[in-house]
PDB file of C-alpha atoms in Angstrom:
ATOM      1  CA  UNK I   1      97.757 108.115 211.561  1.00 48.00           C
ATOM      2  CA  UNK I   2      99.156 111.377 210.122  1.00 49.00           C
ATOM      3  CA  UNK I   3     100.518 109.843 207.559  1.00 57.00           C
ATOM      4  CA  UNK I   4      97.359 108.572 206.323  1.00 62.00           C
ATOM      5  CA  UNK I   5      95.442 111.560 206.117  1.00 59.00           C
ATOM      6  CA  UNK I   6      95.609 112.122 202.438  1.00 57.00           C
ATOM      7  CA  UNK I   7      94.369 108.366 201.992  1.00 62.00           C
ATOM      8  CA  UNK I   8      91.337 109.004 204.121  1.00 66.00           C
ATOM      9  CA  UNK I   9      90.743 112.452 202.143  1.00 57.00           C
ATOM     10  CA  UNK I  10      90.673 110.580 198.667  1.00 60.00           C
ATOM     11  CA  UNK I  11      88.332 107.982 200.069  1.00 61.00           C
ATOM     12  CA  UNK I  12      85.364 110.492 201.759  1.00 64.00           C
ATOM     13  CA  UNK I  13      85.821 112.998 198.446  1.00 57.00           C
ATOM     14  CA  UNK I  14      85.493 109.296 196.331  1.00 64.00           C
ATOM     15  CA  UNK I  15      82.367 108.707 198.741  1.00 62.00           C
ATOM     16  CA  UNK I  16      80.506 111.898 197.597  1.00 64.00           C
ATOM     17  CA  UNK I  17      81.876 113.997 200.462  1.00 64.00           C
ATOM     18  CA  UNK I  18      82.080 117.495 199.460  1.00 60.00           C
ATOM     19  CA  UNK I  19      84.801 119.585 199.869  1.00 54.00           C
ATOM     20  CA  UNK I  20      83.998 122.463 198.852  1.00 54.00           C
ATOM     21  CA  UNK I  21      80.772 122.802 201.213  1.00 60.00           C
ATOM     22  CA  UNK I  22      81.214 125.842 203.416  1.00 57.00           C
ATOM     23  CA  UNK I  23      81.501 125.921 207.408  1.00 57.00           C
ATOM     24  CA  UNK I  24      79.799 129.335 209.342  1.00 53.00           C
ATOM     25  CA  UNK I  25      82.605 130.968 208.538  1.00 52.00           C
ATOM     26  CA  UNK I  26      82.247 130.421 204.591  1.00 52.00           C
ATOM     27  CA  UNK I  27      85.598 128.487 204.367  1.00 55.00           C
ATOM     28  CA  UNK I  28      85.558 124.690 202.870  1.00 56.00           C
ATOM     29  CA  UNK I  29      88.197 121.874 203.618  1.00 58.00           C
ATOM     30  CA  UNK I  30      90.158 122.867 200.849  1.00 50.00           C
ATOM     31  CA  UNK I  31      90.343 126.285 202.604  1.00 52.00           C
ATOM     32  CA  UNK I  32      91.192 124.907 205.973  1.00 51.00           C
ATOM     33  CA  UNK I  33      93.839 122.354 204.741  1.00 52.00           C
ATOM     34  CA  UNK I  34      97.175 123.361 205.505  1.00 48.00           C
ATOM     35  CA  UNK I  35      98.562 119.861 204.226  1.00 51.00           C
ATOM     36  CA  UNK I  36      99.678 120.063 200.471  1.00 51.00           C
ATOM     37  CA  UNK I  37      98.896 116.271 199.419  1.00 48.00           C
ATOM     38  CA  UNK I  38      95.577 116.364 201.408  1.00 49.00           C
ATOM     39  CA  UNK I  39      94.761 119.697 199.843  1.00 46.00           C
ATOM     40  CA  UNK I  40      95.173 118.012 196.193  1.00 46.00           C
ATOM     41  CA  UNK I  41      93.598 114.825 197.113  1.00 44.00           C
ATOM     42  CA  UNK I  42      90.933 116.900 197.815  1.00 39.00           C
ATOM     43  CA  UNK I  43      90.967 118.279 194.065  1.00 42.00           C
ATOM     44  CA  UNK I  44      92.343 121.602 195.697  1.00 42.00           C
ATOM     45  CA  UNK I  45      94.361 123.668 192.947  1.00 47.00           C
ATOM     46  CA  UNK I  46      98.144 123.402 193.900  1.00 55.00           C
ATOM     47  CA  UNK I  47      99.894 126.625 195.242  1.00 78.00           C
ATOM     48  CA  UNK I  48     102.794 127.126 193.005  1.00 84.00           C
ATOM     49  CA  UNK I  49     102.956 131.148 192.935  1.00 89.00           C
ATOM     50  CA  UNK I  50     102.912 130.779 197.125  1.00 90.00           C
ATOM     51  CA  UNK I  51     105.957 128.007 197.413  1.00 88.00           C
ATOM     52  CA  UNK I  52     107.549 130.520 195.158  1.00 92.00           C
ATOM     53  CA  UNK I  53     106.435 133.379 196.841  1.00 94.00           C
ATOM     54  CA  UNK I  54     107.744 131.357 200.209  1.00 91.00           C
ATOM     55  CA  UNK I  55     110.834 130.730 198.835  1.00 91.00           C
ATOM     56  CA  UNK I  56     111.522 134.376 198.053  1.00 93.00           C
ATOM     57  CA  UNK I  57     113.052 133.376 194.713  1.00 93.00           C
ATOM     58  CA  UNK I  58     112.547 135.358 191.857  1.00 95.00           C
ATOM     59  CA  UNK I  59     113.755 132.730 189.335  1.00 95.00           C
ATOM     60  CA  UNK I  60     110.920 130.797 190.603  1.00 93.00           C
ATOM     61  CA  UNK I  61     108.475 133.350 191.211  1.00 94.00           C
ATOM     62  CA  UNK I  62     108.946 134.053 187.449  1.00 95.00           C
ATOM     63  CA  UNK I  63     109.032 130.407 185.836  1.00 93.00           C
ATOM     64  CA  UNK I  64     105.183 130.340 187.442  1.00 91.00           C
ATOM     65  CA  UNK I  65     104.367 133.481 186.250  1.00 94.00           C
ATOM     66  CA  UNK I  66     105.134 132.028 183.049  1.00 94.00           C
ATOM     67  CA  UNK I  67     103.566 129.061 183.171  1.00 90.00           C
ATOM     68  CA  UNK I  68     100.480 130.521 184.405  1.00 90.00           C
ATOM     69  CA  UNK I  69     100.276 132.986 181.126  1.00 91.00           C
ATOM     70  CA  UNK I  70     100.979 129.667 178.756  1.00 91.00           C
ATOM     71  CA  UNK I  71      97.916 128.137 180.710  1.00 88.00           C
ATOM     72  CA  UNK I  72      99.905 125.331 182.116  1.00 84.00           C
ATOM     73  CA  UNK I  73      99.254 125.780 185.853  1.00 80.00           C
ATOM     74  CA  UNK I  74      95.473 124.808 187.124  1.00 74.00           C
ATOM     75  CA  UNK I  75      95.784 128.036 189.531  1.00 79.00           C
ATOM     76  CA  UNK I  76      94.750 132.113 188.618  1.00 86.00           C
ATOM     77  CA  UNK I  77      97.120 134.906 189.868  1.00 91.00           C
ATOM     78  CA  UNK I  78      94.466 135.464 193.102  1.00 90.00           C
ATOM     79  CA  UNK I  79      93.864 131.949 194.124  1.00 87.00           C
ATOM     80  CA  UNK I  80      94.108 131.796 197.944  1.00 86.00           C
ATOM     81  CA  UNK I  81      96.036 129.705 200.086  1.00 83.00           C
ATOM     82  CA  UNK I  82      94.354 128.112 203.003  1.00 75.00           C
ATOM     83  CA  UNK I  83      94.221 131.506 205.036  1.00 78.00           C
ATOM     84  CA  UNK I  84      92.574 133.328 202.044  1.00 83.00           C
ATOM     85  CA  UNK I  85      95.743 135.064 201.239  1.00 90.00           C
ATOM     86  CA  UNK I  86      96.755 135.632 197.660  1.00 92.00           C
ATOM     87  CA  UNK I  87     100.583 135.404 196.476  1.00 94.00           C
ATOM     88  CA  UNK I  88     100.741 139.133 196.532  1.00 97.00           C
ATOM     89  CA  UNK I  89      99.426 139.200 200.152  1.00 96.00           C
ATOM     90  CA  UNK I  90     101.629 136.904 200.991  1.00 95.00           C
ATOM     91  CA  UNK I  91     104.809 138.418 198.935  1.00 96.00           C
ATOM     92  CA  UNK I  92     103.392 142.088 200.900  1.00 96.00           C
ATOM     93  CA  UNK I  93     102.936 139.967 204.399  1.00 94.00           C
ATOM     94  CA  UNK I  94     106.971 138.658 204.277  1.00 93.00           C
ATOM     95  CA  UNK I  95     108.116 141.842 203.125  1.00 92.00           C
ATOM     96  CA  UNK I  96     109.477 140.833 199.779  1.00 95.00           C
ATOM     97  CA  UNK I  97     109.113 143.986 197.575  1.00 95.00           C
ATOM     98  CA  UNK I  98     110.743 142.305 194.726  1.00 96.00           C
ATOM     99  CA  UNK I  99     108.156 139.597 194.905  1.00 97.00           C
ATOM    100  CA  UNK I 100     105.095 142.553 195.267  1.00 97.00           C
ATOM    101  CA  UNK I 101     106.738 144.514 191.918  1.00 97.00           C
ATOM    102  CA  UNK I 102     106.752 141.467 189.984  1.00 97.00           C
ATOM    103  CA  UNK I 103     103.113 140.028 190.916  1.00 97.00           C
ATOM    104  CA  UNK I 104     101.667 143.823 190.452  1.00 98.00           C
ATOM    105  CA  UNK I 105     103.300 143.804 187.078  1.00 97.00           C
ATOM    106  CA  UNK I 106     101.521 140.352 186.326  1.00 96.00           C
ATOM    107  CA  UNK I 107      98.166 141.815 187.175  1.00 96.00           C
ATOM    108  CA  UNK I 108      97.806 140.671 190.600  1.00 96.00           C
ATOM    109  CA  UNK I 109      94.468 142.165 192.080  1.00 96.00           C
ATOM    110  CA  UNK I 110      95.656 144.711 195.248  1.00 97.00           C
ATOM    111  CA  UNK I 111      93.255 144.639 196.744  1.00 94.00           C
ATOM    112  CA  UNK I 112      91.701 140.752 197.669  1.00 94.00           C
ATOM    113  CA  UNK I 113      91.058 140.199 202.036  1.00 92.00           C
ATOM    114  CA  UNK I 114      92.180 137.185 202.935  1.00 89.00           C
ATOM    115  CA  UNK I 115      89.390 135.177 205.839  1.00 82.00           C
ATOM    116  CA  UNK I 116      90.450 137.682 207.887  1.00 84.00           C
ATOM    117  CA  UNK I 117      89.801 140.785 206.000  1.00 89.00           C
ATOM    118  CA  UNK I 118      93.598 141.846 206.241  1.00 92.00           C
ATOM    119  CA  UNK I 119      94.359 143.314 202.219  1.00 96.00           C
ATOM    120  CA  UNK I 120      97.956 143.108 200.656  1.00 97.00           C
ATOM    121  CA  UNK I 121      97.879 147.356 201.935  1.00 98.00           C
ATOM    122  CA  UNK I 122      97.114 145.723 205.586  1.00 96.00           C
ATOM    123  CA  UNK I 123     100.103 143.918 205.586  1.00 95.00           C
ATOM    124  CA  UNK I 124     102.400 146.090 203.927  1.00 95.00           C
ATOM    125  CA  UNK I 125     101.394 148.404 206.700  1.00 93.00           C
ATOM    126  CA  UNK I 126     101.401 146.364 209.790  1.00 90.00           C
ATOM    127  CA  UNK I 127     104.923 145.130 208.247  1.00 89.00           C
ATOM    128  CA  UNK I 128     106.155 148.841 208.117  1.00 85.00           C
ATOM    129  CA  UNK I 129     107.447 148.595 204.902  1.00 89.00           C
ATOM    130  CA  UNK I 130     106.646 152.251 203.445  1.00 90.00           C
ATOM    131  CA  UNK I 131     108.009 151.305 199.482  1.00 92.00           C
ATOM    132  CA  UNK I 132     105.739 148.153 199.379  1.00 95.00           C
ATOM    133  CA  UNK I 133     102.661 150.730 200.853  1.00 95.00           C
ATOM    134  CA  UNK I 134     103.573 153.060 198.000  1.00 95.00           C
ATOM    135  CA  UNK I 135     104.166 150.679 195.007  1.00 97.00           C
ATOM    136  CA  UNK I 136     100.272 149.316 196.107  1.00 98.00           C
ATOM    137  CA  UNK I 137      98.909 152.364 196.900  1.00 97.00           C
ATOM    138  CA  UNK I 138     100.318 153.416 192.819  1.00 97.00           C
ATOM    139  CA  UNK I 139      98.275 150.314 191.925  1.00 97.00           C
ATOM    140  CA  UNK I 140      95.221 151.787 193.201  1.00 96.00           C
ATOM    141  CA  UNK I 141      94.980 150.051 196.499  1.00 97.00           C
ATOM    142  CA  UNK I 142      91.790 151.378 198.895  1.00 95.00           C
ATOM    143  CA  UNK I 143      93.178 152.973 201.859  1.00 95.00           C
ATOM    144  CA  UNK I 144      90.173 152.983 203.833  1.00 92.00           C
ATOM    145  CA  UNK I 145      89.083 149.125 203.833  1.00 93.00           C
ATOM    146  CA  UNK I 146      88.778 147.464 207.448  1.00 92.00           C
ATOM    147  CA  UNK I 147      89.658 143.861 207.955  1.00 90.00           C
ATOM    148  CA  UNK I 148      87.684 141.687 210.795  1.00 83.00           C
ATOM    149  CA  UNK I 149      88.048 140.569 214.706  1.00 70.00           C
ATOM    150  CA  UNK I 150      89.882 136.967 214.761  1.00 60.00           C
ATOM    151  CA  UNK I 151      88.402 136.683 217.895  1.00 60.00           C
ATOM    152  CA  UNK I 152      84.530 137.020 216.773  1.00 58.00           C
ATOM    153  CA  UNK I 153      82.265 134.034 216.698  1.00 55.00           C
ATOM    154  CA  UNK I 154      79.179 134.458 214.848  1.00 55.00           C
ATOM    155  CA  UNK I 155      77.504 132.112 217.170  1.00 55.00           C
ATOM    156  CA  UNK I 156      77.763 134.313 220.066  1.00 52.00           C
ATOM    157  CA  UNK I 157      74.852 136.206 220.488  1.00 53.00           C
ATOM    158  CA  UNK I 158      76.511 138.838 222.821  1.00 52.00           C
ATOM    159  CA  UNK I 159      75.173 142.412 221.786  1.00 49.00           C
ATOM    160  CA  UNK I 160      78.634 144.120 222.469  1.00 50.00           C
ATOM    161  CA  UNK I 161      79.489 141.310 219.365  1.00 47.00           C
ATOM    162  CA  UNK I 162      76.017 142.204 217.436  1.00 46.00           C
ATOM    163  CA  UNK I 163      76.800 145.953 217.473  1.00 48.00           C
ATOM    164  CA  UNK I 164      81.173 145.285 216.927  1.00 48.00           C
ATOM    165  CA  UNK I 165      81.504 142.578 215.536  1.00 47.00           C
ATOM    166  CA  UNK I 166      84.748 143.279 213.645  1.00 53.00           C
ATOM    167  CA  UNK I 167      87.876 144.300 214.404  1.00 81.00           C
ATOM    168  CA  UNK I 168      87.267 147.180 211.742  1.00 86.00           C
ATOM    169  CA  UNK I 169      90.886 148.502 211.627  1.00 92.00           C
ATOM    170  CA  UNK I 170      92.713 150.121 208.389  1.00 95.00           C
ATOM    171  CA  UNK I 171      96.015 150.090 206.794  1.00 96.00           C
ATOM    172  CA  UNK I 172      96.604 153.763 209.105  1.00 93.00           C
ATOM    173  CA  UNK I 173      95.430 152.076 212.535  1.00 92.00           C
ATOM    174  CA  UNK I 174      98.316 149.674 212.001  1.00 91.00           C
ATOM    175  CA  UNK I 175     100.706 152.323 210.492  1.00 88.00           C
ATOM    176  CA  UNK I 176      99.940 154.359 213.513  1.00 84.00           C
ATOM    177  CA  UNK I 177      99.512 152.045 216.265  1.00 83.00           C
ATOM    178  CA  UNK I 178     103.663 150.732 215.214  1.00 80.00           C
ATOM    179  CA  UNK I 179     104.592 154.783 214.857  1.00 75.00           C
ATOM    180  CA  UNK I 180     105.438 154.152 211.397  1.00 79.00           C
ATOM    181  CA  UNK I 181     106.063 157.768 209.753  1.00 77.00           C
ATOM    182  CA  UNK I 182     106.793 157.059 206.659  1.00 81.00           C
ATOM    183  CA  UNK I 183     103.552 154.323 206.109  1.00 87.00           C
ATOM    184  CA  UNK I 184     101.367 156.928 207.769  1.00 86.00           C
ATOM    185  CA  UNK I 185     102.539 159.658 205.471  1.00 85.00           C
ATOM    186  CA  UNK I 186     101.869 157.740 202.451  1.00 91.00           C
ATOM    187  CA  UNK I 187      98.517 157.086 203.462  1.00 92.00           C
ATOM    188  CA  UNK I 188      97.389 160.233 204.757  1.00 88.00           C
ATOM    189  CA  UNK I 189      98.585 161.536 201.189  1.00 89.00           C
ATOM    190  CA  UNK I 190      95.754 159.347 199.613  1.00 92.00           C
ATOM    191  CA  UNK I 191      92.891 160.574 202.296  1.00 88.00           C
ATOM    192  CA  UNK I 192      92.762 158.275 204.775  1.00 91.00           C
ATOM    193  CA  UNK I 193      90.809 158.944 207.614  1.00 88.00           C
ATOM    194  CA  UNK I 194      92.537 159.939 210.780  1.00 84.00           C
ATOM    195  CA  UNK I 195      89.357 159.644 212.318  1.00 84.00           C
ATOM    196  CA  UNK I 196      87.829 156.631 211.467  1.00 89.00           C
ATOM    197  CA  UNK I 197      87.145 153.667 214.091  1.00 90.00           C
ATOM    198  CA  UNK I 198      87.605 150.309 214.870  1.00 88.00           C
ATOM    199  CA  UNK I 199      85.659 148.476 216.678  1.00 82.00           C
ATOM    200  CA  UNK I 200      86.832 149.205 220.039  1.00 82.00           C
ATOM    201  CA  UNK I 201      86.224 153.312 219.442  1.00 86.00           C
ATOM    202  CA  UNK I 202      90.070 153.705 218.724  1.00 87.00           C
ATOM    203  CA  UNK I 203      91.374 155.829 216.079  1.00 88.00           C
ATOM    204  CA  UNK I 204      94.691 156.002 214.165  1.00 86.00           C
ATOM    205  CA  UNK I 205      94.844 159.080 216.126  1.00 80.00           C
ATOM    206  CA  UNK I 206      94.242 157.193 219.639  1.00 81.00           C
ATOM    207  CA  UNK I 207      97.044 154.834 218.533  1.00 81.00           C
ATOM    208  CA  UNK I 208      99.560 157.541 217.823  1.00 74.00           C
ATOM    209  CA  UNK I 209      98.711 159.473 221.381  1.00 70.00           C
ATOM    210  CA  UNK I 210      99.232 156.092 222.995  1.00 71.00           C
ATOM    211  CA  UNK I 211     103.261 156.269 221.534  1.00 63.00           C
ATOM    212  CA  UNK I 212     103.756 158.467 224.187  1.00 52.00           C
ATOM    213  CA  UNK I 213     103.090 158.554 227.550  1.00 42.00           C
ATOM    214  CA  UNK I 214     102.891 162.866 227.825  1.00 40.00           C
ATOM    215  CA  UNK I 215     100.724 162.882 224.649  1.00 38.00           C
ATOM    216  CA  UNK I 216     103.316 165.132 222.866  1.00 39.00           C
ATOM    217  CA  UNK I 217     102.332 168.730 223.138  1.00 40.00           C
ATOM    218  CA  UNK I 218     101.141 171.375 220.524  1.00 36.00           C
ATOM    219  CA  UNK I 219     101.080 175.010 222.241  1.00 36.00           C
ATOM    220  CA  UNK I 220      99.570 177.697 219.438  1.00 32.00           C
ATOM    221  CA  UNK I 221     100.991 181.098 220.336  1.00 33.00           C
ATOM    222  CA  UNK I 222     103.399 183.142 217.779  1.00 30.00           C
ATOM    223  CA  UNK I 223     103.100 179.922 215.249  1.00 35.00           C
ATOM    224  CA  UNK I 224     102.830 176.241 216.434  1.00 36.00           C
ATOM    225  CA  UNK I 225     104.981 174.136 218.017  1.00 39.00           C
ATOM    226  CA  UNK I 226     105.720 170.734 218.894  1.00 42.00           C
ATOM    227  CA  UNK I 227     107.800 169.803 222.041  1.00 42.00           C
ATOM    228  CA  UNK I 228     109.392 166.267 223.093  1.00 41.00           C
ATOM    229  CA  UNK I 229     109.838 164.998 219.998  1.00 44.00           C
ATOM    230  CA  UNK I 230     111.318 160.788 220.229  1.00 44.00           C
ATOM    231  CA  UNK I 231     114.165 160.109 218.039  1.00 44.00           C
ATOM    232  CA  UNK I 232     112.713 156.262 216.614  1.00 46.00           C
ATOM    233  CA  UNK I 233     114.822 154.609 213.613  1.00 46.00           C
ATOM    234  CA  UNK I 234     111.397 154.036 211.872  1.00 45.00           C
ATOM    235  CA  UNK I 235     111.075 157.883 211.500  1.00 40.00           C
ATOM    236  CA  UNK I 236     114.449 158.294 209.609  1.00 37.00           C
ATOM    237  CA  UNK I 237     113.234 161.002 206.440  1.00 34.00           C
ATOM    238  CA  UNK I 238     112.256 164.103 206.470  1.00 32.00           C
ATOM    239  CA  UNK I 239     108.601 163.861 207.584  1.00 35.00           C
ATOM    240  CA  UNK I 240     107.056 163.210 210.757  1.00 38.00           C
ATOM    241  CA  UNK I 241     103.288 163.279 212.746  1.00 40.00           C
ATOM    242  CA  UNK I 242     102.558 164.270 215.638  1.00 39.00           C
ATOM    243  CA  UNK I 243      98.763 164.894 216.638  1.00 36.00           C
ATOM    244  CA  UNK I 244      97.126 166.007 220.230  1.00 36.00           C
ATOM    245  CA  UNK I 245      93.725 166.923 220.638  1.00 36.00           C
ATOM    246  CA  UNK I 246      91.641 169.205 219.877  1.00 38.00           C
ATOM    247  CA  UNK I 247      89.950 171.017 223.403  1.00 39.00           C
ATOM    248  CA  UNK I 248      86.540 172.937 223.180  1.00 39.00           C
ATOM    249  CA  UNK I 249      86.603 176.644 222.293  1.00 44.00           C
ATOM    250  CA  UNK I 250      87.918 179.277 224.512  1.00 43.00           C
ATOM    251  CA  UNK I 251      90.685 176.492 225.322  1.00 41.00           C
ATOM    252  CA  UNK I 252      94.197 176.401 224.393  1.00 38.00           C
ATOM    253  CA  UNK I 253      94.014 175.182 221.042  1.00 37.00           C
ATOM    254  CA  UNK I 254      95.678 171.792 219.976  1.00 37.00           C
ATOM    255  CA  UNK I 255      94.994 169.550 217.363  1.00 35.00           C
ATOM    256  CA  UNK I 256      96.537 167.523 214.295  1.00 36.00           C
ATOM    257  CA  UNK I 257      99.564 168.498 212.201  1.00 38.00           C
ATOM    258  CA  UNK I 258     101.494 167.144 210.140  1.00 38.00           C
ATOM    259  CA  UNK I 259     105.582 168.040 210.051  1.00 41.00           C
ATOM    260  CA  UNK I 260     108.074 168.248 207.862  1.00 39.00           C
ATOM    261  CA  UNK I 261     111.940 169.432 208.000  1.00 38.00           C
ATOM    262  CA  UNK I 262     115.258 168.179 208.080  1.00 36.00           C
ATOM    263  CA  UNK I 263     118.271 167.902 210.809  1.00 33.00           C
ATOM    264  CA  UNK I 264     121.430 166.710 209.867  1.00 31.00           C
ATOM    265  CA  UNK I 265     120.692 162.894 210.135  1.00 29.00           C
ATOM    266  CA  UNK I 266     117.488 163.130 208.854  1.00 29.00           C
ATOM    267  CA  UNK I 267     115.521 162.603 211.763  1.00 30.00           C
ATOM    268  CA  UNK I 268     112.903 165.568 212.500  1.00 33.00           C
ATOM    269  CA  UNK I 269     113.434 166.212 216.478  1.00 33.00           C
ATOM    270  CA  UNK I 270     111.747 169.541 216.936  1.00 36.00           C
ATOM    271  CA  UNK I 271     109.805 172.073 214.349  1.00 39.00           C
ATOM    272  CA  UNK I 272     108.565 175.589 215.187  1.00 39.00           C
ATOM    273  CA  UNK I 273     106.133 178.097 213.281  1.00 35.00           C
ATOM    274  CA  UNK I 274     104.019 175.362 212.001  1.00 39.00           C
ATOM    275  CA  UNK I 275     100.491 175.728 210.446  1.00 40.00           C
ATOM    276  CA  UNK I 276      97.768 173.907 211.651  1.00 40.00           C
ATOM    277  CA  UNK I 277      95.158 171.828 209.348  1.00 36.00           C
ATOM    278  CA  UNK I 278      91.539 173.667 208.996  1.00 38.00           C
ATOM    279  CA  UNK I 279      88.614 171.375 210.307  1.00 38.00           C
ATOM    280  CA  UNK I 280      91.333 168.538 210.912  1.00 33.00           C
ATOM    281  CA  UNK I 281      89.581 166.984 213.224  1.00 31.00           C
TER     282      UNK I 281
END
């Protein structure tokens, strides 16, 4: 029975079962167990900084923090819940910024993967939340670390999985692939690779082209410019990017640019006389 569970955990772990021995995948029990009392009748550490990340209560969030620099709680600031996330990947993964400022401040470490290689930077991104990007990007957070395919089994022997066997994507694949401006600005700012692939051959730059059906436009004559512009709420500010492709020589040219202006409600519809990137792509 269900309820029984935690019983029958006590009684293997009492029997010498281990549960801390790893599976393929490198996770234990403890890892897997999504059950709180079966978790600590395992001897697993309980997760006080994520129920009070969970509950999205600073008063709480900050009674643990406490208690964790007095040395009353058996957890560190990075211990993982059973997905491998830390409190601050979980604070950046529910999109409470006040929760990411105050676990930064602590000395929360920006930049643990959870099983599934996702960092706190990941999730901020795929999130779209540009101030939680920034405030871990200020920390130091790595703007070019991939997380992994969900859907890769080490057991298969396919070569297609021997030569890709992760998902391989960054913080700007996600940015991109939502048409998050602001996010992709941020990261760009701290050199991340427009170029770089996942594991299917896609770029951030793919994922942006893939917004839009015509593959927005970039004619080079008497300055640059961009044509077709979408109006998205996610691009309110005064920045925008909008990338085509770059052709082979003797071609019109087109490649990556990045935009910036104004119009009255902030959103940047249409820009003229632009300068293009050197070597962009």
């Amino acid at each position: 029975p269900i309820d029984k569970r935690a019983i029958c955990a006590k009684l293997l772990v009492a029997g010498k079962a281990d549960p801390r021995l790893q599976d393929m995948t490198g996770e234990t029990p403890i890892d897997a167990c999504a059950d709180e009392e079966i978790r600590l009748a395992m001897g697993g550490a309980p997760l006080h900084l994520h129920k009070a990340v969970q509950s999205r209560n600073p008063k709480d969030l900050g009674d643990c923090l406490a208690q964790l620099r007095a040395g009353r709680l058996e957890v560190t600031l990075d211990s993982m819940n059973q997905a491998g996330d830390t409190a601050l990947n979980l604070a950046a993964d529910t999109i409470w910024r006040e929760g990411v400022d105050m676990l930064l401040a602590a000395g929360a470490a920006v930049g643990l993967p959870n099983y599934g290689g996702r960092t706190p930077l990941h999730s901020a991104a795929l999130r779209g939340h540009h101030r939680i990007v920034q405030a871990l990007l200020d920390q130091g957070a790595s703007t070019n670390c991939k997380d992994v395919d969900p859907d890769h089994d080490p057991r298969f022997k396919s070569k297609s999985f021997e030569e890709n066997p992760q998902q391989h994507r960054t913080p700007l694949h996600y940015a991109a692939g939502l048409g998050n401006i602001a996010c992709m600005r941020l990261l760009l700012e701290q050199r991340s690779d427009v170029n770089d692939q996942d594991s299917q051959g896609q770029t951030p730059l793919h994922l942006c082209l893939q917004l839009r059906e015509d593959n927005t436009q970039l004619d080079w004559g008497n300055g640059a410019q961009i044509c077709g512009l979408e109006k998205r709420p996610e691009w309110n500010g005064r920045f925008a990017s909008i990338i085509g492709p770059k052709v082979s020589k003797g071609e019109e040219h087109r490649f990556p640019v990045l935009l910036e202006g104004d119009t009255g409600d902030g959103v940047l519809l249409k820009s003229t006389n632009l300068q293009a990137i050197p070597d962009a792509v």
